[in-house]
PDB file of N, CA, C and O in Angstrom:
ATOM      1  N   UNK H   1     114.140 120.101 115.587  1.00  0.00           N
ATOM      2  CA  UNK H   1     113.179 119.032 115.403  1.00  0.00           C
ATOM      3  C   UNK H   1     112.405 118.783 116.692  1.00  0.00           C
ATOM      4  O   UNK H   1     111.192 118.690 116.679  1.00  0.00           O
ATOM      5  N   UNK H   2     113.118 118.655 117.783  1.00  0.00           N
ATOM      6  CA  UNK H   2     112.490 118.357 119.076  1.00  0.00           C
ATOM      7  C   UNK H   2     111.463 119.415 119.458  1.00  0.00           C
ATOM      8  O   UNK H   2     110.338 119.095 119.841  1.00  0.00           O
ATOM      9  N   UNK H   3     111.834 120.653 119.339  1.00  0.00           N
ATOM     10  CA  UNK H   3     110.921 121.734 119.728  1.00  0.00           C
ATOM     11  C   UNK H   3     109.697 121.779 118.830  1.00  0.00           C
ATOM     12  O   UNK H   3     108.577 121.956 119.307  1.00  0.00           O
ATOM     13  N   UNK H   4     109.871 121.592 117.530  1.00  0.00           N
ATOM     14  CA  UNK H   4     108.733 121.601 116.609  1.00  0.00           C
ATOM     15  C   UNK H   4     107.817 120.410 116.838  1.00  0.00           C
ATOM     16  O   UNK H   4     106.593 120.544 116.863  1.00  0.00           O
ATOM     17  N   UNK H   5     108.384 119.235 117.017  1.00  0.00           N
ATOM     18  CA  UNK H   5     107.582 118.034 117.241  1.00  0.00           C
ATOM     19  C   UNK H   5     106.791 118.141 118.542  1.00  0.00           C
ATOM     20  O   UNK H   5     105.624 117.720 118.614  1.00  0.00           O
ATOM     21  N   UNK H   6     107.391 118.707 119.550  1.00  0.00           N
ATOM     22  CA  UNK H   6     106.723 118.868 120.843  1.00  0.00           C
ATOM     23  C   UNK H   6     105.490 119.759 120.731  1.00  0.00           C
ATOM     24  O   UNK H   6     104.478 119.519 121.386  1.00  0.00           O
ATOM     25  N   UNK H   7     105.552 120.763 119.883  1.00  0.00           N
ATOM     26  CA  UNK H   7     104.413 121.655 119.679  1.00  0.00           C
ATOM     27  C   UNK H   7     103.198 120.905 119.130  1.00  0.00           C
ATOM     28  O   UNK H   7     102.068 121.320 119.324  1.00  0.00           O
ATOM     29  N   UNK H   8     103.454 119.794 118.427  1.00  0.00           N
ATOM     30  CA  UNK H   8     102.380 118.986 117.852  1.00  0.00           C
ATOM     31  C   UNK H   8     102.013 117.798 118.733  1.00  0.00           C
ATOM     32  O   UNK H   8     101.270 116.913 118.323  1.00  0.00           O
ATOM     33  N   UNK H   9     102.549 117.762 119.947  1.00  0.00           N
ATOM     34  CA  UNK H   9     102.195 116.727 120.905  1.00  0.00           C
ATOM     35  C   UNK H   9     103.006 115.447 120.835  1.00  0.00           C
ATOM     36  O   UNK H   9     102.670 114.465 121.485  1.00  0.00           O
ATOM     37  N   UNK H  10     104.063 115.443 120.057  1.00  0.00           N
ATOM     38  CA  UNK H  10     104.910 114.254 119.964  1.00  0.00           C
ATOM     39  C   UNK H  10     105.939 114.244 121.084  1.00  0.00           C
ATOM     40  O   UNK H  10     106.461 115.287 121.468  1.00  0.00           O
ATOM     41  N   UNK H  11     106.234 113.058 121.591  1.00  0.00           N
ATOM     42  CA  UNK H  11     107.361 112.895 122.506  1.00  0.00           C
ATOM     43  C   UNK H  11     108.565 112.539 121.655  1.00  0.00           C
ATOM     44  O   UNK H  11     108.490 111.674 120.789  1.00  0.00           O
ATOM     45  N   UNK H  12     109.669 113.188 121.896  1.00  0.00           N
ATOM     46  CA  UNK H  12     110.885 112.935 121.139  1.00  0.00           C
ATOM     47  C   UNK H  12     111.894 112.265 122.064  1.00  0.00           C
ATOM     48  O   UNK H  12     112.135 112.722 123.173  1.00  0.00           O
ATOM     49  N   UNK H  13     112.462 111.171 121.581  1.00  0.00           N
ATOM     50  CA  UNK H  13     113.482 110.436 122.316  1.00  0.00           C
ATOM     51  C   UNK H  13     114.800 110.600 121.581  1.00  0.00           C
ATOM     52  O   UNK H  13     114.834 110.634 120.357  1.00  0.00           O
ATOM     53  N   UNK H  14     115.872 110.676 122.314  1.00  0.00           N
ATOM     54  CA  UNK H  14     117.191 110.895 121.737  1.00  0.00           C
ATOM     55  C   UNK H  14     118.146 109.814 122.233  1.00  0.00           C
ATOM     56  O   UNK H  14     118.229 109.562 123.429  1.00  0.00           O
ATOM     57  N   UNK H  15     118.855 109.182 121.298  1.00  0.00           N
ATOM     58  CA  UNK H  15     119.887 108.208 121.649  1.00  0.00           C
ATOM     59  C   UNK H  15     121.232 108.905 121.547  1.00  0.00           C
ATOM     60  O   UNK H  15     121.559 109.496 120.516  1.00  0.00           O
ATOM     61  N   UNK H  16     121.996 108.849 122.605  1.00  0.00           N
ATOM     62  CA  UNK H  16     123.285 109.528 122.630  1.00  0.00           C
ATOM     63  C   UNK H  16     124.263 108.766 123.518  1.00  0.00           C
ATOM     64  O   UNK H  16     123.861 108.188 124.521  1.00  0.00           O
ATOM     65  N   UNK H  17     125.542 108.774 123.170  1.00  0.00           N
ATOM     66  CA  UNK H  17     126.528 108.137 124.033  1.00  0.00           C
ATOM     67  C   UNK H  17     126.891 108.987 125.252  1.00  0.00           C
ATOM     68  O   UNK H  17     127.615 108.531 126.124  1.00  0.00           O
ATOM     69  N   UNK H  18     126.385 110.208 125.313  1.00  0.00           N
ATOM     70  CA  UNK H  18     126.725 111.116 126.413  1.00  0.00           C
ATOM     71  C   UNK H  18     125.474 111.687 127.061  1.00  0.00           C
ATOM     72  O   UNK H  18     124.485 111.961 126.386  1.00  0.00           O
ATOM     73  N   UNK H  19     125.533 111.889 128.373  1.00  0.00           N
ATOM     74  CA  UNK H  19     124.440 112.557 129.076  1.00  0.00           C
ATOM     75  C   UNK H  19     124.428 114.036 128.724  1.00  0.00           C
ATOM     76  O   UNK H  19     125.450 114.601 128.347  1.00  0.00           O
ATOM     77  N   UNK H  20     123.259 114.640 128.875  1.00  0.00           N
ATOM     78  CA  UNK H  20     123.068 116.068 128.619  1.00  0.00           C
ATOM     79  C   UNK H  20     123.403 116.465 127.182  1.00  0.00           C
ATOM     80  O   UNK H  20     124.026 117.490 126.935  1.00  0.00           O
ATOM     81  N   UNK H  21     122.958 115.648 126.246  1.00  0.00           N
ATOM     82  CA  UNK H  21     123.183 115.931 124.825  1.00  0.00           C
ATOM     83  C   UNK H  21     122.385 117.162 124.396  1.00  0.00           C
ATOM     84  O   UNK H  21     121.454 117.582 125.089  1.00  0.00           O
ATOM     85  N   UNK H  22     122.724 117.749 123.257  1.00  0.00           N
ATOM     86  CA  UNK H  22     121.966 118.913 122.780  1.00  0.00           C
ATOM     87  C   UNK H  22     120.468 118.634 122.620  1.00  0.00           C
ATOM     88  O   UNK H  22     119.648 119.495 122.934  1.00  0.00           O
ATOM     89  N   UNK H  23     120.108 117.446 122.162  1.00  0.00           N
ATOM     90  CA  UNK H  23     118.672 117.157 122.003  1.00  0.00           C
ATOM     91  C   UNK H  23     117.977 117.077 123.366  1.00  0.00           C
ATOM     92  O   UNK H  23     116.829 117.499 123.512  1.00  0.00           O
ATOM     93  N   UNK H  24     118.662 116.576 124.373  1.00  0.00           N
ATOM     94  CA  UNK H  24     118.099 116.557 125.718  1.00  0.00           C
ATOM     95  C   UNK H  24     117.873 117.980 126.204  1.00  0.00           C
ATOM     96  O   UNK H  24     116.822 118.308 126.765  1.00  0.00           O
ATOM     97  N   UNK H  25     118.832 118.833 125.951  1.00  0.00           N
ATOM     98  CA  UNK H  25     118.714 120.233 126.365  1.00  0.00           C
ATOM     99  C   UNK H  25     117.567 120.940 125.642  1.00  0.00           C
ATOM    100  O   UNK H  25     117.020 121.914 126.133  1.00  0.00           O
ATOM    101  N   UNK H  26     117.191 120.407 124.455  1.00  0.00           N
ATOM    102  CA  UNK H  26     116.080 120.989 123.692  1.00  0.00           C
ATOM    103  C   UNK H  26     114.734 120.398 124.113  1.00  0.00           C
ATOM    104  O   UNK H  26     113.704 120.815 123.617  1.00  0.00           O
ATOM    105  N   UNK H  27     114.757 119.402 125.019  1.00  0.00           N
ATOM    106  CA  UNK H  27     113.513 118.865 125.539  1.00  0.00           C
ATOM    107  C   UNK H  27     113.228 117.409 125.230  1.00  0.00           C
ATOM    108  O   UNK H  27     112.173 116.894 125.593  1.00  0.00           O
ATOM    109  N   UNK H  28     114.137 116.718 124.563  1.00  0.00           N
ATOM    110  CA  UNK H  28     113.926 115.309 124.248  1.00  0.00           C
ATOM    111  C   UNK H  28     114.154 114.430 125.473  1.00  0.00           C
ATOM    112  O   UNK H  28     114.877 114.807 126.398  1.00  0.00           O
ATOM    113  N   UNK H  29     113.545 113.265 125.462  1.00  0.00           N
ATOM    114  CA  UNK H  29     113.793 112.255 126.482  1.00  0.00           C
ATOM    115  C   UNK H  29     115.087 111.544 126.082  1.00  0.00           C
ATOM    116  O   UNK H  29     115.190 111.016 124.980  1.00  0.00           O
ATOM    117  N   UNK H  30     116.049 111.564 126.950  1.00  0.00           N
ATOM    118  CA  UNK H  30     117.386 111.077 126.611  1.00  0.00           C
ATOM    119  C   UNK H  30     117.560 109.600 126.954  1.00  0.00           C
ATOM    120  O   UNK H  30     117.192 109.145 128.021  1.00  0.00           O
ATOM    121  N   UNK H  31     118.130 108.865 126.012  1.00  0.00           N
ATOM    122  CA  UNK H  31     118.506 107.469 126.201  1.00  0.00           C
ATOM    123  C   UNK H  31     120.007 107.412 125.964  1.00  0.00           C
ATOM    124  O   UNK H  31     120.461 107.661 124.848  1.00  0.00           O
ATOM    125  N   UNK H  32     120.772 107.103 126.989  1.00  0.00           N
ATOM    126  CA  UNK H  32     122.231 107.092 126.889  1.00  0.00           C
ATOM    127  C   UNK H  32     122.717 105.660 126.681  1.00  0.00           C
ATOM    128  O   UNK H  32     122.373 104.760 127.443  1.00  0.00           O
ATOM    129  N   UNK H  33     123.497 105.470 125.626  1.00  0.00           N
ATOM    130  CA  UNK H  33     124.058 104.156 125.332  1.00  0.00           C
ATOM    131  C   UNK H  33     125.150 104.278 124.292  1.00  0.00           C
ATOM    132  O   UNK H  33     125.190 105.232 123.518  1.00  0.00           O
ATOM    133  N   UNK H  34     126.014 103.302 124.261  1.00  0.00           N
ATOM    134  CA  UNK H  34     127.096 103.274 123.288  1.00  0.00           C
ATOM    135  C   UNK H  34     126.531 102.963 121.905  1.00  0.00           C
ATOM    136  O   UNK H  34     125.674 102.106 121.756  1.00  0.00           O
ATOM    137  N   UNK H  35     127.020 103.668 120.896  1.00  0.00           N
ATOM    138  CA  UNK H  35     126.554 103.432 119.531  1.00  0.00           C
ATOM    139  C   UNK H  35     126.819 102.009 119.048  1.00  0.00           C
ATOM    140  O   UNK H  35     126.111 101.498 118.191  1.00  0.00           O
ATOM    141  N   UNK H  36     127.837 101.371 119.577  1.00  0.00           N
ATOM    142  CA  UNK H  36     128.206 100.042 119.099  1.00  0.00           C
ATOM    143  C   UNK H  36     127.708  98.921 120.006  1.00  0.00           C
ATOM    144  O   UNK H  36     128.124  97.778 119.867  1.00  0.00           O
ATOM    145  N   UNK H  37     126.793  99.234 120.900  1.00  0.00           N
ATOM    146  CA  UNK H  37     126.181  98.243 121.789  1.00  0.00           C
ATOM    147  C   UNK H  37     124.822  97.854 121.204  1.00  0.00           C
ATOM    148  O   UNK H  37     123.831  98.554 121.369  1.00  0.00           O
ATOM    149  N   UNK H  38     124.798  96.735 120.508  1.00  0.00           N
ATOM    150  CA  UNK H  38     123.581  96.298 119.796  1.00  0.00           C
ATOM    151  C   UNK H  38     122.396  96.174 120.736  1.00  0.00           C
ATOM    152  O   UNK H  38     121.285  96.597 120.406  1.00  0.00           O
ATOM    153  N   UNK H  39     122.593  95.604 121.896  1.00  0.00           N
ATOM    154  CA  UNK H  39     121.501  95.436 122.857  1.00  0.00           C
ATOM    155  C   UNK H  39     120.915  96.783 123.272  1.00  0.00           C
ATOM    156  O   UNK H  39     119.694  96.952 123.351  1.00  0.00           O
ATOM    157  N   UNK H  40     121.771  97.744 123.524  1.00  0.00           N
ATOM    158  CA  UNK H  40     121.327  99.077 123.920  1.00  0.00           C
ATOM    159  C   UNK H  40     120.569  99.769 122.782  1.00  0.00           C
ATOM    160  O   UNK H  40     119.519 100.380 123.000  1.00  0.00           O
ATOM    161  N   UNK H  41     121.094  99.653 121.572  1.00  0.00           N
ATOM    162  CA  UNK H  41     120.417 100.242 120.403  1.00  0.00           C
ATOM    163  C   UNK H  41     119.048  99.602 120.225  1.00  0.00           C
ATOM    164  O   UNK H  41     118.039 100.297 120.021  1.00  0.00           O
ATOM    165  N   UNK H  42     118.957  98.278 120.329  1.00  0.00           N
ATOM    166  CA  UNK H  42     117.673  97.585 120.171  1.00  0.00           C
ATOM    167  C   UNK H  42     116.694  97.978 121.284  1.00  0.00           C
ATOM    168  O   UNK H  42     115.503  98.149 121.028  1.00  0.00           O
ATOM    169  N   UNK H  43     117.174  98.127 122.505  1.00  0.00           N
ATOM    170  CA  UNK H  43     116.299  98.560 123.608  1.00  0.00           C
ATOM    171  C   UNK H  43     115.736  99.941 123.310  1.00  0.00           C
ATOM    172  O   UNK H  43     114.542 100.197 123.506  1.00  0.00           O
ATOM    173  N   UNK H  44     116.575 100.832 122.818  1.00  0.00           N
ATOM    174  CA  UNK H  44     116.100 102.160 122.422  1.00  0.00           C
ATOM    175  C   UNK H  44     115.049 102.047 121.319  1.00  0.00           C
ATOM    176  O   UNK H  44     113.988 102.665 121.388  1.00  0.00           O
ATOM    177  N   UNK H  45     115.333 101.261 120.302  1.00  0.00           N
ATOM    178  CA  UNK H  45     114.406 101.131 119.177  1.00  0.00           C
ATOM    179  C   UNK H  45     113.065 100.537 119.610  1.00  0.00           C
ATOM    180  O   UNK H  45     112.026 100.878 119.036  1.00  0.00           O
ATOM    181  N   UNK H  46     113.082  99.679 120.628  1.00  0.00           N
ATOM    182  CA  UNK H  46     111.833  99.130 121.170  1.00  0.00           C
ATOM    183  C   UNK H  46     110.936 100.225 121.746  1.00  0.00           C
ATOM    184  O   UNK H  46     109.725 100.045 121.848  1.00  0.00           O
ATOM    185  N   UNK H  47     111.519 101.356 122.127  1.00  0.00           N
ATOM    186  CA  UNK H  47     110.757 102.398 122.821  1.00  0.00           C
ATOM    187  C   UNK H  47     110.237 103.499 121.898  1.00  0.00           C
ATOM    188  O   UNK H  47     109.573 104.416 122.364  1.00  0.00           O
ATOM    189  N   UNK H  48     110.530 103.423 120.609  1.00  0.00           N
ATOM    190  CA  UNK H  48     110.111 104.478 119.687  1.00  0.00           C
ATOM    191  C   UNK H  48     109.271 103.912 118.547  1.00  0.00           C
ATOM    192  O   UNK H  48     109.330 102.718 118.250  1.00  0.00           O
ATOM    193  N   UNK H  49     108.488 104.789 117.916  1.00  0.00           N
ATOM    194  CA  UNK H  49     107.668 104.379 116.769  1.00  0.00           C
ATOM    195  C   UNK H  49     108.371 104.620 115.440  1.00  0.00           C
ATOM    196  O   UNK H  49     108.219 103.856 114.504  1.00  0.00           O
ATOM    197  N   UNK H  50     109.099 105.693 115.329  1.00  0.00           N
ATOM    198  CA  UNK H  50     109.831 106.065 114.123  1.00  0.00           C
ATOM    199  C   UNK H  50     111.132 106.744 114.540  1.00  0.00           C
ATOM    200  O   UNK H  50     111.242 107.257 115.640  1.00  0.00           O
ATOM    201  N   UNK H  51     112.085 106.762 113.607  1.00  0.00           N
ATOM    202  CA  UNK H  51     113.328 107.463 113.916  1.00  0.00           C
ATOM    203  C   UNK H  51     113.717 108.379 112.759  1.00  0.00           C
ATOM    204  O   UNK H  51     113.298 108.180 111.615  1.00  0.00           O
ATOM    205  N   UNK H  52     114.489 109.371 113.092  1.00  0.00           N
ATOM    206  CA  UNK H  52     115.140 110.221 112.096  1.00  0.00           C
ATOM    207  C   UNK H  52     116.590 110.384 112.545  1.00  0.00           C
ATOM    208  O   UNK H  52     116.926 110.122 113.696  1.00  0.00           O
ATOM    209  N   UNK H  53     117.415 110.792 111.629  1.00  0.00           N
ATOM    210  CA  UNK H  53     118.826 110.969 111.927  1.00  0.00           C
ATOM    211  C   UNK H  53     119.140 112.450 111.937  1.00  0.00           C
ATOM    212  O   UNK H  53     118.977 113.128 110.928  1.00  0.00           O
ATOM    213  N   UNK H  54     119.576 112.937 113.079  1.00  0.00           N
ATOM    214  CA  UNK H  54     119.894 114.351 113.222  1.00  0.00           C
ATOM    215  C   UNK H  54     121.380 114.549 113.500  1.00  0.00           C
ATOM    216  O   UNK H  54     121.787 115.587 113.978  1.00  0.00           O
ATOM    217  N   UNK H  55     122.164 113.542 113.226  1.00  0.00           N
ATOM    218  CA  UNK H  55     123.597 113.590 113.503  1.00  0.00           C
ATOM    219  C   UNK H  55     124.307 112.870 112.368  1.00  0.00           C
ATOM    220  O   UNK H  55     123.941 111.745 112.013  1.00  0.00           O
ATOM    221  N   UNK H  56     125.283 113.491 111.764  1.00  0.00           N
ATOM    222  CA  UNK H  56     125.900 112.939 110.562  1.00  0.00           C
ATOM    223  C   UNK H  56     127.005 111.921 110.831  1.00  0.00           C
ATOM    224  O   UNK H  56     127.492 111.278 109.914  1.00  0.00           O
ATOM    225  N   UNK H  57     127.395 111.728 112.078  1.00  0.00           N
ATOM    226  CA  UNK H  57     128.524 110.847 112.377  1.00  0.00           C
ATOM    227  C   UNK H  57     128.113 109.565 113.095  1.00  0.00           C
ATOM    228  O   UNK H  57     128.804 109.095 113.992  1.00  0.00           O
ATOM    229  N   UNK H  58     127.010 108.989 112.702  1.00  0.00           N
ATOM    230  CA  UNK H  58     126.572 107.730 113.296  1.00  0.00           C
ATOM    231  C   UNK H  58     127.409 106.609 112.689  1.00  0.00           C
ATOM    232  O   UNK H  58     127.508 106.500 111.461  1.00  0.00           O
ATOM    233  N   UNK H  59     128.032 105.777 113.529  1.00  0.00           N
ATOM    234  CA  UNK H  59     128.872 104.701 112.996  1.00  0.00           C
ATOM    235  C   UNK H  59     128.089 103.758 112.076  1.00  0.00           C
ATOM    236  O   UNK H  59     126.906 103.488 112.291  1.00  0.00           O
ATOM    237  N   UNK H  60     128.774 103.252 111.064  1.00  0.00           N
ATOM    238  CA  UNK H  60     128.143 102.324 110.121  1.00  0.00           C
ATOM    239  C   UNK H  60     127.592 101.097 110.837  1.00  0.00           C
ATOM    240  O   UNK H  60     126.527 100.582 110.479  1.00  0.00           O
ATOM    241  N   UNK H  61     128.272 100.624 111.867  1.00  0.00           N
ATOM    242  CA  UNK H  61     127.803  99.475 112.630  1.00  0.00           C
ATOM    243  C   UNK H  61     126.437  99.765 113.255  1.00  0.00           C
ATOM    244  O   UNK H  61     125.532  98.932 113.220  1.00  0.00           O
ATOM    245  N   UNK H  62     126.269 100.952 113.802  1.00  0.00           N
ATOM    246  CA  UNK H  62     124.990 101.340 114.400  1.00  0.00           C
ATOM    247  C   UNK H  62     123.895 101.365 113.340  1.00  0.00           C
ATOM    248  O   UNK H  62     122.781 100.894 113.577  1.00  0.00           O
ATOM    249  N   UNK H  63     124.200 101.903 112.171  1.00  0.00           N
ATOM    250  CA  UNK H  63     123.222 101.924 111.084  1.00  0.00           C
ATOM    251  C   UNK H  63     122.832 100.508 110.671  1.00  0.00           C
ATOM    252  O   UNK H  63     121.669 100.246 110.364  1.00  0.00           O
ATOM    253  N   UNK H  64     123.801  99.586 110.721  1.00  0.00           N
ATOM    254  CA  UNK H  64     123.477  98.197 110.381  1.00  0.00           C
ATOM    255  C   UNK H  64     122.564  97.580 111.446  1.00  0.00           C
ATOM    256  O   UNK H  64     121.681  96.787 111.115  1.00  0.00           O
ATOM    257  N   UNK H  65     122.736  97.944 112.723  1.00  0.00           N
ATOM    258  CA  UNK H  65     121.823  97.474 113.776  1.00  0.00           C
ATOM    259  C   UNK H  65     120.404  97.984 113.509  1.00  0.00           C
ATOM    260  O   UNK H  65     119.431  97.240 113.630  1.00  0.00           O
ATOM    261  N   UNK H  66     120.290  99.257 113.156  1.00  0.00           N
ATOM    262  CA  UNK H  66     118.986  99.852 112.895  1.00  0.00           C
ATOM    263  C   UNK H  66     118.330  99.184 111.690  1.00  0.00           C
ATOM    264  O   UNK H  66     117.138  98.860 111.712  1.00  0.00           O
ATOM    265  N   UNK H  67     119.105  98.947 110.659  1.00  0.00           N
ATOM    266  CA  UNK H  67     118.587  98.265 109.470  1.00  0.00           C
ATOM    267  C   UNK H  67     118.123  96.859 109.811  1.00  0.00           C
ATOM    268  O   UNK H  67     117.029  96.433 109.403  1.00  0.00           O
ATOM    269  N   UNK H  68     118.921  96.121 110.570  1.00  0.00           N
ATOM    270  CA  UNK H  68     118.553  94.765 110.986  1.00  0.00           C
ATOM    271  C   UNK H  68     117.254  94.778 111.795  1.00  0.00           C
ATOM    272  O   UNK H  68     116.356  93.974 111.568  1.00  0.00           O
ATOM    273  N   UNK H  69     117.155  95.690 112.735  1.00  0.00           N
ATOM    274  CA  UNK H  69     115.959  95.806 113.573  1.00  0.00           C
ATOM    275  C   UNK H  69     114.735  96.095 112.704  1.00  0.00           C
ATOM    276  O   UNK H  69     113.692  95.460 112.835  1.00  0.00           O
ATOM    277  N   UNK H  70     114.884  97.039 111.786  1.00  0.00           N
ATOM    278  CA  UNK H  70     113.763  97.448 110.946  1.00  0.00           C
ATOM    279  C   UNK H  70     113.339  96.345 109.980  1.00  0.00           C
ATOM    280  O   UNK H  70     112.163  96.213 109.660  1.00  0.00           O
ATOM    281  N   UNK H  71     114.263  95.532 109.524  1.00  0.00           N
ATOM    282  CA  UNK H  71     113.928  94.435 108.604  1.00  0.00           C
ATOM    283  C   UNK H  71     113.367  93.221 109.327  1.00  0.00           C
ATOM    284  O   UNK H  71     112.479  92.548 108.806  1.00  0.00           O
ATOM    285  N   UNK H  72     113.863  92.919 110.533  1.00  0.00           N
ATOM    286  CA  UNK H  72     113.545  91.647 111.181  1.00  0.00           C
ATOM    287  C   UNK H  72     112.628  91.729 112.394  1.00  0.00           C
ATOM    288  O   UNK H  72     112.040  90.718 112.768  1.00  0.00           O
ATOM    289  N   UNK H  73     112.529  92.863 113.028  1.00  0.00           N
ATOM    290  CA  UNK H  73     111.745  92.951 114.264  1.00  0.00           C
ATOM    291  C   UNK H  73     110.524  93.824 114.065  1.00  0.00           C
ATOM    292  O   UNK H  73     109.391  93.385 114.240  1.00  0.00           O
ATOM    293  N   UNK H  74     110.743  95.072 113.698  1.00  0.00           N
ATOM    294  CA  UNK H  74     109.625  96.000 113.515  1.00  0.00           C
ATOM    295  C   UNK H  74     110.096  97.142 112.647  1.00  0.00           C
ATOM    296  O   UNK H  74     111.103  97.771 112.921  1.00  0.00           O
ATOM    297  N   UNK H  75     109.346  97.402 111.581  1.00  0.00           N
ATOM    298  CA  UNK H  75     109.743  98.462 110.655  1.00  0.00           C
ATOM    299  C   UNK H  75     109.554  99.825 111.316  1.00  0.00           C
ATOM    300  O   UNK H  75     108.458 100.187 111.695  1.00  0.00           O
ATOM    301  N   UNK H  76     110.644 100.535 111.469  1.00  0.00           N
ATOM    302  CA  UNK H  76     110.592 101.869 112.077  1.00  0.00           C
ATOM    303  C   UNK H  76     111.090 102.950 111.135  1.00  0.00           C
ATOM    304  O   UNK H  76     110.874 104.119 111.374  1.00  0.00           O
ATOM    305  N   UNK H  77     111.765 102.529 110.060  1.00  0.00           N
ATOM    306  CA  UNK H  77     112.275 103.484 109.069  1.00  0.00           C
ATOM    307  C   UNK H  77     112.394 102.788 107.734  1.00  0.00           C
ATOM    308  O   UNK H  77     112.339 101.566 107.640  1.00  0.00           O
ATOM    309  N   UNK H  78     112.632 103.567 106.717  1.00  0.00           N
ATOM    310  CA  UNK H  78     113.139 102.992 105.468  1.00  0.00           C
ATOM    311  C   UNK H  78     114.590 102.621 105.757  1.00  0.00           C
ATOM    312  O   UNK H  78     115.185 103.137 106.695  1.00  0.00           O
ATOM    313  N   UNK H  79     115.145 101.772 104.987  1.00  0.00           N
ATOM    314  CA  UNK H  79     116.514 101.332 105.212  1.00  0.00           C
ATOM    315  C   UNK H  79     117.473 102.506 105.285  1.00  0.00           C
ATOM    316  O   UNK H  79     117.417 103.411 104.466  1.00  0.00           O
ATOM    317  N   UNK H  80     118.400 102.525 106.263  1.00  0.00           N
ATOM    318  CA  UNK H  80     119.405 103.591 106.330  1.00  0.00           C
ATOM    319  C   UNK H  80     120.290 103.621 105.097  1.00  0.00           C
ATOM    320  O   UNK H  80     120.937 104.617 104.816  1.00  0.00           O
ATOM    321  N   UNK H  81     120.317 102.535 104.337  1.00  0.00           N
ATOM    322  CA  UNK H  81     121.165 102.490 103.157  1.00  0.00           C
ATOM    323  C   UNK H  81     120.549 103.230 101.975  1.00  0.00           C
ATOM    324  O   UNK H  81     121.194 103.414 100.961  1.00  0.00           O
ATOM    325  N   UNK H  82     119.290 103.682 102.108  1.00  0.00           N
ATOM    326  CA  UNK H  82     118.642 104.392 101.005  1.00  0.00           C
ATOM    327  C   UNK H  82     118.672 105.876 101.203  1.00  0.00           C
ATOM    328  O   UNK H  82     118.826 106.375 102.261  1.00  0.00           O
TER     329      UNK H  82
END
């Protein structure tokens, strides 16, 4: 995803609990934070226009933060529950 999006001029940001994640190695701008840190997740979401999920093991709590942000602050995705 990162490599294809970059070819079209998009900047790709990656949220990960670890430095040097695979998406960072593919060229994404890395944002390191704990999945269960609501403040960190919201800070990341403030910096992006849209999100996609490229990892199947995102904690349900994190998905609820994203849903809350998208419903109450700024719509960045369709609900993760759909």
